[in-house]
Amino acid sequence: MILRLLCTVGLGLIFLAMTQAAGVKKSAFGKTKAGEPVDLYVLTNANGMEVAITNYGGRVVSLKVPDRTGKFADVVLGFDNFDGYLGNDPYFGALVGRYANRIANGRFTLDGHEYHLAQNDGKNSLHGGLKGFDKRVWRAKDASANGVPAIQLAYLSADGEEGYPGTLTVTVTYTLTAKNELRIDYLATTDKPTVLNLSNHSYFNLAGEGHGDILSHLATIYADRFTPVDATLIPTGELASVAGTPLDFRTETAVGAHINADNEQIELGRGYDHNFVLNRTGGGLYMAARIVEPSSGRVMEVLTTQPGLQFYTGNFLDGTIHGKGGKVYGRRSAFCMETQHFPDSPNKPQFPSVVLNPGRRFTSTTVYRFATSN
Ligand code: BGC
């Protein structure tokens, strides 16, 4: 009788421990140069998968995902300490905005007014300018519901900030679902017409961050077309077919198979650094890409409501950054799959519109879903 009682209590405790594992834990992460405190939020789901996010730039700092044997590894590049993010940092894990990717010559015209942005990438504007959303401190709160861990980040971008018109109210919710998905929901409103393109700039290596290059990852990108670029990585405006080019990932292909091909677009991108025009399959979330790391069996699927995907193979990483545990992040040691509107859309009327008007709500969702294969 007593034994049975003890067993029941024991099982109950184990069950409690398992279910209690899911949640959000907050701790101090550091202080900005201006002395603003910054926190780290660790979200854990019922399967033990874990994502750490800081409210500095809404950055994904670590993402621990199981391999085919159940062994966890951190699959995103980044730094152990907050100060790393204040130094030489190529947008590791960041929320990028107001405009993800490039705007040609740092200039665009909206309703007859010409707006001028910081030219922080040669003559172009990149990822929102000198102090984009990646370098702002966001307000954060626990947004967990029904035992599913989530945090909501909010940022109020002043009218004229980094040259963009309109007071922009942005919220981004990160949720770690029980299906091993990192879900990102974006919402924005404005008080004046403006342009907007929001994305997340995580650098993935599914073998684990710091584990060599990503050339043997097998990628599928559900896109028949891409936007070719000029020498400064601004789209020419054309939507070109991927057929017969190194950008054809419609069937599973090793990332490294054609990354050094004798091809103008590959040369201009120094590898892959291109926006793919996703094949939409109706409204809502649809599959954008799938990528498999053969040795660990880790699989990542990218689903989105956005029209484009920037596939960037870390061509500008050059070994000068020492990341977590002092690991050297060399060329092509990670890839980014940034869901987005097309680069330079404010100057390309033929591209899907990025204009947000007062009284309208911008919403978008992207899901990074993790699984394993044999
Ligand atoms: C761009 C790259 C750039 C990288 C880091 C990507 O979104 O497409 O050209 O080097 O971000 O800034």
Coordinates of C-alpha atoms and ligand atoms in Angstrom, one line a residue:
M1 CA 0.0 0.0 0.0
I2 CA 2.7 2.4 1.1
L3 CA 4.8 1.3 -1.9
R4 CA 2.0 2.0 -4.2
L5 CA 1.4 5.4 -2.7
L6 CA 5.2 6.2 -3.0
C7 CA 5.1 5.1 -6.7
T8 CA 2.1 7.3 -7.4
V9 CA 3.7 10.3 -5.7
G10 CA 7.0 9.6 -7.6
L11 CA 5.3 9.3 -10.9
G12 CA 3.3 12.5 -10.2
L13 CA 6.6 14.3 -9.4
I14 CA 8.2 13.1 -12.6
F15 CA 5.2 14.2 -14.6
L16 CA 5.2 17.6 -12.8
A17 CA 8.9 18.0 -13.5
M18 CA 8.4 17.2 -17.2
T19 CA 5.4 19.6 -17.6
Q20 CA 7.0 22.3 -15.4
A21 CA 10.0 22.3 -17.7
A22 CA 8.1 24.5 -20.2
G23 CA 8.2 28.2 -19.4
V24 CA 10.1 31.5 -19.6
K25 CA 13.0 32.4 -17.3
K26 CA 14.3 36.0 -17.2
S27 CA 17.8 37.1 -16.1
A28 CA 20.0 40.2 -16.4
F29 CA 22.2 40.1 -19.6
G30 CA 24.1 43.4 -19.4
K31 CA 23.9 47.1 -20.0
T32 CA 24.1 49.2 -23.2
K33 CA 26.7 51.9 -23.5
A34 CA 24.0 54.4 -22.4
G35 CA 23.5 52.3 -19.2
E36 CA 20.1 50.8 -20.2
P37 CA 19.7 47.3 -18.6
V38 CA 19.1 44.5 -21.0
D39 CA 17.7 41.0 -20.2
L40 CA 17.8 37.5 -21.5
Y41 CA 14.7 35.4 -21.7
V42 CA 15.1 31.6 -21.9
L43 CA 12.0 29.9 -23.4
T44 CA 11.9 26.1 -22.8
N45 CA 9.2 23.9 -24.4
A46 CA 7.9 20.5 -23.1
N47 CA 10.5 18.6 -25.3
G48 CA 13.4 20.4 -23.6
M49 CA 14.1 22.6 -26.7
E50 CA 15.3 26.0 -25.6
V51 CA 15.7 29.4 -27.2
A52 CA 17.3 32.4 -25.5
I53 CA 16.3 35.9 -26.7
T54 CA 17.4 39.2 -25.5
N55 CA 15.4 42.4 -25.7
Y56 CA 18.4 44.1 -27.1
G57 CA 17.6 44.0 -30.8
G58 CA 15.2 41.2 -30.2
R59 CA 18.1 38.8 -30.8
V60 CA 18.0 35.1 -30.8
V61 CA 21.1 34.4 -28.7
S62 CA 21.0 30.6 -28.6
L63 CA 18.7 27.9 -29.9
K64 CA 19.2 24.4 -28.6
V65 CA 17.8 21.7 -30.9
P66 CA 18.0 17.9 -30.7
D67 CA 19.8 15.7 -33.3
R68 CA 18.5 12.3 -34.4
T69 CA 19.9 10.7 -31.2
G70 CA 18.3 13.3 -29.0
K71 CA 21.5 15.2 -28.4
F72 CA 21.0 19.0 -28.2
A73 CA 23.3 21.6 -29.9
D74 CA 23.1 25.3 -30.2
V75 CA 22.4 25.9 -33.9
V76 CA 22.8 29.7 -34.0
L77 CA 25.9 31.9 -34.1
G78 CA 26.3 34.6 -31.5
F79 CA 28.1 35.6 -28.3
D80 CA 28.1 34.2 -24.7
N81 CA 28.1 37.7 -23.3
F82 CA 26.1 40.8 -24.0
D83 CA 29.2 42.9 -24.7
G84 CA 29.8 40.8 -27.8
Y85 CA 26.7 42.3 -29.4
L86 CA 28.1 45.8 -28.9
G87 CA 31.2 45.0 -30.9
N88 CA 31.9 43.6 -34.4
D89 CA 28.5 42.0 -34.9
P90 CA 26.9 41.2 -38.3
Y91 CA 23.3 41.3 -37.0
F92 CA 23.6 37.9 -35.2
G93 CA 20.0 36.7 -34.4
A94 CA 18.7 40.2 -34.7
L95 CA 15.3 41.7 -35.6
V96 CA 16.1 43.8 -38.6
G97 CA 14.1 47.0 -39.5
R98 CA 12.7 49.3 -40.3
Y99 CA 13.8 48.0 -43.7
A100 CA 15.5 44.6 -43.8
N101 CA 18.2 44.4 -46.6
R102 CA 19.1 47.2 -48.9
I103 CA 17.6 50.4 -50.2
A104 CA 19.5 51.8 -53.2
N105 CA 21.5 55.0 -52.6
G106 CA 19.8 55.3 -49.2
R107 CA 16.9 57.1 -50.9
F108 CA 13.3 56.6 -51.7
T109 CA 10.3 58.7 -52.6
L110 CA 6.9 58.3 -51.0
D111 CA 3.9 60.5 -51.9
G112 CA 6.1 63.0 -53.6
H113 CA 8.6 63.4 -50.7
E114 CA 12.2 62.2 -51.1
Y115 CA 13.5 60.5 -47.9
H116 CA 17.2 60.2 -47.1
L117 CA 18.6 57.3 -45.1
A118 CA 22.1 56.5 -43.7
Q119 CA 24.3 55.0 -46.4
N120 CA 25.9 52.4 -44.2
D121 CA 26.7 49.8 -46.9
G122 CA 28.7 51.5 -49.6
K123 CA 26.2 54.0 -51.1
N124 CA 23.2 51.9 -50.0
S125 CA 21.3 51.7 -46.8
L126 CA 21.3 48.3 -45.1
H127 CA 19.1 46.8 -42.4
G128 CA 17.5 50.0 -41.2
G129 CA 20.6 52.3 -41.0
L130 CA 23.1 53.2 -38.4
K131 CA 21.0 52.3 -35.4
G132 CA 18.3 50.0 -36.7
F133 CA 15.9 47.8 -34.7
D134 CA 18.8 45.4 -34.1
K135 CA 20.4 48.0 -31.8
R136 CA 17.4 49.2 -29.9
V137 CA 16.2 48.1 -26.5
W138 CA 12.7 46.6 -26.8
R139 CA 10.1 46.4 -24.0
A140 CA 9.6 42.7 -23.2
K141 CA 6.9 40.7 -21.4
D142 CA 6.1 37.1 -20.9
A143 CA 3.3 36.3 -23.3
S144 CA 3.0 32.5 -22.6
A145 CA -0.4 31.0 -22.9
N146 CA -1.7 27.5 -22.2
G147 CA 1.7 26.3 -21.1
V148 CA 3.3 27.4 -24.4
P149 CA 6.3 29.7 -23.7
A150 CA 6.3 33.1 -25.5
I151 CA 7.6 36.6 -25.1
Q152 CA 6.3 39.8 -26.7
L153 CA 8.7 42.6 -27.6
A154 CA 7.5 46.1 -28.3
Y155 CA 9.3 49.1 -29.8
L156 CA 8.1 52.6 -30.6
S157 CA 10.1 54.1 -33.5
A158 CA 9.9 57.9 -33.5
D159 CA 8.8 59.8 -36.6
G160 CA 12.0 60.5 -38.6
E161 CA 14.1 57.9 -36.8
E162 CA 16.9 56.8 -39.2
G163 CA 15.2 59.0 -41.8
Y164 CA 12.0 57.0 -42.1
P165 CA 8.6 58.8 -41.9
G166 CA 5.9 58.1 -39.3
T167 CA 5.8 57.0 -35.7
L168 CA 5.9 53.2 -36.0
T169 CA 4.6 50.9 -33.3
V170 CA 6.0 47.4 -33.6
T171 CA 5.4 44.3 -31.6
V172 CA 7.2 41.0 -32.3
T173 CA 6.1 37.8 -30.5
Y174 CA 8.4 34.8 -30.2
T175 CA 6.7 31.5 -29.3
L176 CA 8.4 28.2 -28.8
T177 CA 5.7 25.6 -29.6
A178 CA 5.4 22.0 -28.5
K179 CA 6.0 21.0 -32.1
N180 CA 9.6 22.4 -31.9
E181 CA 8.8 25.5 -33.8
L182 CA 10.2 28.9 -33.2
R183 CA 7.3 31.1 -34.4
I184 CA 7.8 34.8 -35.0
D185 CA 4.7 37.1 -35.3
Y186 CA 5.2 40.7 -36.4
L187 CA 2.7 43.5 -36.1
A188 CA 3.1 47.2 -36.9
T189 CA 1.1 50.3 -37.3
T190 CA 2.0 53.9 -38.3
D191 CA 0.6 57.4 -38.0
K192 CA 1.9 58.5 -41.4
P193 CA 2.5 56.6 -44.7
T194 CA 5.8 54.8 -44.4
V195 CA 7.8 51.8 -45.8
L196 CA 8.5 48.7 -43.8
N197 CA 10.3 45.4 -44.1
L198 CA 10.8 43.3 -41.0
S199 CA 12.9 40.1 -40.6
N200 CA 15.0 38.0 -38.3
H201 CA 18.7 37.7 -39.1
S202 CA 19.7 34.4 -37.3
Y203 CA 22.8 32.7 -38.6
F204 CA 22.2 28.9 -38.5
N205 CA 24.5 26.0 -38.6
L206 CA 22.5 22.8 -38.0
A207 CA 25.6 20.8 -37.0
G208 CA 26.0 23.3 -34.2
E209 CA 27.5 26.8 -34.2
G210 CA 31.2 26.8 -34.7
H211 CA 31.1 23.3 -36.3
G212 CA 32.8 24.2 -39.6
D213 CA 31.1 25.4 -42.8
I214 CA 27.5 24.8 -44.0
L215 CA 28.4 23.6 -47.5
S216 CA 27.2 20.0 -46.9
H217 CA 23.8 21.1 -45.7
L218 CA 21.1 20.0 -48.2
A219 CA 18.7 22.9 -49.1
T220 CA 15.4 23.0 -50.8
I221 CA 13.9 26.5 -51.6
Y222 CA 10.4 26.6 -52.9
A223 CA 11.0 29.3 -55.5
D224 CA 10.9 29.3 -59.3
R225 CA 12.4 32.8 -59.5
F226 CA 14.8 35.1 -57.8
T227 CA 15.7 38.8 -58.0
P228 CA 19.1 39.2 -59.7
V229 CA 21.4 41.8 -58.2
D230 CA 23.9 44.4 -59.4
A231 CA 27.4 44.8 -58.1
T232 CA 26.2 46.5 -54.9
L233 CA 23.6 43.8 -54.3
I234 CA 20.6 45.9 -55.3
P235 CA 18.0 44.0 -57.4
T236 CA 18.0 44.9 -61.0
G237 CA 14.2 44.8 -60.9
E238 CA 13.9 41.6 -63.0
L239 CA 12.4 38.4 -61.7
A240 CA 14.6 35.7 -63.3
S241 CA 14.0 32.0 -63.5
V242 CA 16.2 29.8 -61.3
A243 CA 16.1 27.1 -64.0
G244 CA 19.5 26.1 -65.2
T245 CA 21.3 28.4 -62.7
P246 CA 23.2 27.7 -59.5
L247 CA 20.1 29.2 -57.7
D248 CA 17.9 26.3 -58.6
F249 CA 17.1 24.7 -55.2
R250 CA 13.7 23.4 -56.2
T251 CA 15.0 19.9 -55.6
E252 CA 17.3 19.2 -52.6
T253 CA 20.8 20.3 -53.4
A254 CA 24.0 20.6 -51.3
V255 CA 24.6 24.3 -50.5
G256 CA 28.2 23.8 -51.6
A257 CA 27.4 22.1 -54.9
H258 CA 27.4 25.3 -57.0
I259 CA 28.5 28.0 -54.5
N260 CA 31.7 28.7 -56.5
A261 CA 30.1 28.3 -59.9
D262 CA 31.3 30.4 -62.8
N263 CA 28.1 32.5 -62.8
E264 CA 27.7 36.2 -62.7
Q265 CA 25.1 36.2 -59.9
I266 CA 27.2 33.9 -57.8
E267 CA 30.2 36.2 -58.3
L268 CA 28.3 39.3 -57.4
G269 CA 26.9 37.6 -54.3
R270 CA 30.3 36.1 -53.4
G271 CA 28.2 33.0 -53.1
Y272 CA 24.5 33.0 -52.2
D273 CA 23.2 36.4 -51.1
H274 CA 19.9 36.5 -53.0
N275 CA 16.3 37.1 -52.6
F276 CA 14.1 34.2 -53.7
V277 CA 10.6 34.9 -55.0
L278 CA 8.7 32.3 -53.1
N279 CA 6.0 30.2 -54.9
R280 CA 2.9 31.0 -52.9
T281 CA 0.5 28.2 -52.3
G282 CA -2.6 30.2 -51.4
G283 CA -2.8 32.6 -48.4
G284 CA -1.5 32.1 -44.9
L285 CA 1.7 30.3 -44.0
Y286 CA 3.4 28.3 -46.7
M287 CA 6.6 26.4 -47.0
A288 CA 9.6 28.6 -48.1
A289 CA 12.5 26.3 -47.5
R290 CA 13.8 23.1 -45.9
I291 CA 17.4 22.4 -45.0
V292 CA 18.9 19.2 -43.7
E293 CA 22.3 18.7 -42.0
P294 CA 23.1 15.1 -42.9
S295 CA 25.6 14.1 -40.1
S296 CA 23.3 15.2 -37.2
G297 CA 20.0 14.6 -39.0
R298 CA 18.7 18.0 -37.9
V299 CA 16.1 19.5 -40.3
M300 CA 14.8 23.0 -40.4
E301 CA 11.7 24.0 -42.3
V302 CA 10.9 27.7 -42.9
L303 CA 7.3 28.7 -43.3
T304 CA 6.2 32.2 -43.9
T305 CA 3.5 34.6 -45.0
Q306 CA 6.1 36.8 -46.6
P307 CA 6.8 36.9 -50.4
G308 CA 10.6 36.6 -50.3
L309 CA 13.5 34.8 -48.7
Q310 CA 17.0 36.1 -48.5
F311 CA 19.3 33.1 -48.7
Y312 CA 22.7 34.3 -47.4
T313 CA 25.6 31.9 -47.0
G314 CA 27.7 33.9 -44.6
N315 CA 30.1 35.0 -47.4
F316 CA 31.2 38.1 -45.4
L317 CA 32.1 36.1 -42.3
D318 CA 35.9 36.1 -42.5
G319 CA 37.2 34.5 -39.3
T320 CA 37.7 37.8 -37.5
I321 CA 34.7 37.2 -35.2
H322 CA 35.2 35.0 -32.2
G323 CA 31.8 33.8 -31.0
K324 CA 30.6 31.5 -28.2
G325 CA 33.3 29.7 -26.4
G326 CA 35.8 31.8 -28.4
K327 CA 35.0 29.8 -31.6
V328 CA 36.2 31.4 -34.8
Y329 CA 33.3 32.0 -37.2
G330 CA 34.9 31.5 -40.6
R331 CA 33.5 32.2 -44.1
R332 CA 30.3 30.3 -44.8
S333 CA 30.2 28.9 -41.3
A334 CA 26.4 29.7 -41.2
F335 CA 23.5 30.5 -43.4
C336 CA 20.6 32.9 -43.0
M337 CA 17.1 32.4 -44.3
E338 CA 15.6 35.8 -43.9
T339 CA 11.9 36.0 -44.8
Q340 CA 11.1 39.4 -46.2
H341 CA 9.7 41.7 -48.8
F342 CA 12.1 42.1 -51.7
P343 CA 15.2 44.3 -51.3
D344 CA 14.9 47.9 -52.6
S345 CA 11.1 47.6 -53.0
P346 CA 10.6 51.3 -52.2
N347 CA 12.3 52.0 -55.5
K348 CA 10.8 49.2 -57.4
P349 CA 7.1 49.8 -58.1
Q350 CA 6.9 46.4 -59.9
F351 CA 7.7 44.6 -56.6
P352 CA 5.0 43.8 -53.9
S353 CA 4.3 47.0 -52.0
V354 CA 6.1 47.7 -48.7
V355 CA 4.0 50.8 -48.0
L356 CA 2.2 50.9 -44.7
N357 CA -0.6 53.5 -44.3
P358 CA -2.2 54.9 -41.1
G359 CA -5.3 52.9 -40.1
R360 CA -3.8 49.6 -41.5
R361 CA -2.0 46.8 -39.6
F362 CA 1.1 45.2 -41.0
T363 CA 1.1 41.5 -39.9
S364 CA 3.4 38.7 -40.8
T365 CA 4.5 35.3 -39.4
T366 CA 7.5 33.2 -39.9
V367 CA 8.1 29.7 -38.4
Y368 CA 11.4 27.9 -38.1
R369 CA 10.4 24.3 -37.5
F370 CA 12.9 21.7 -36.3
A371 CA 12.8 18.0 -36.8
T372 CA 15.2 15.2 -37.6
S373 CA 15.7 12.8 -40.5
N374 CA 17.6 9.5 -40.7
Ligands
BGC1 C1 22.6 40.6 -46.6 C2 24.1 40.5 -46.7 C3 24.8 41.1 -45.5 C4 24.3 40.4 -44.3 C5 24.8 41.0 -43.0 C6 22.2 39.9 -45.3 O1 20.8 40.1 -45.2 O2 21.9 40.1 -47.7 O3 24.6 41.1 -47.9 O4 26.1 41.0 -45.6 O5 22.9 40.5 -44.3 O6 24.7 42.3 -43.0

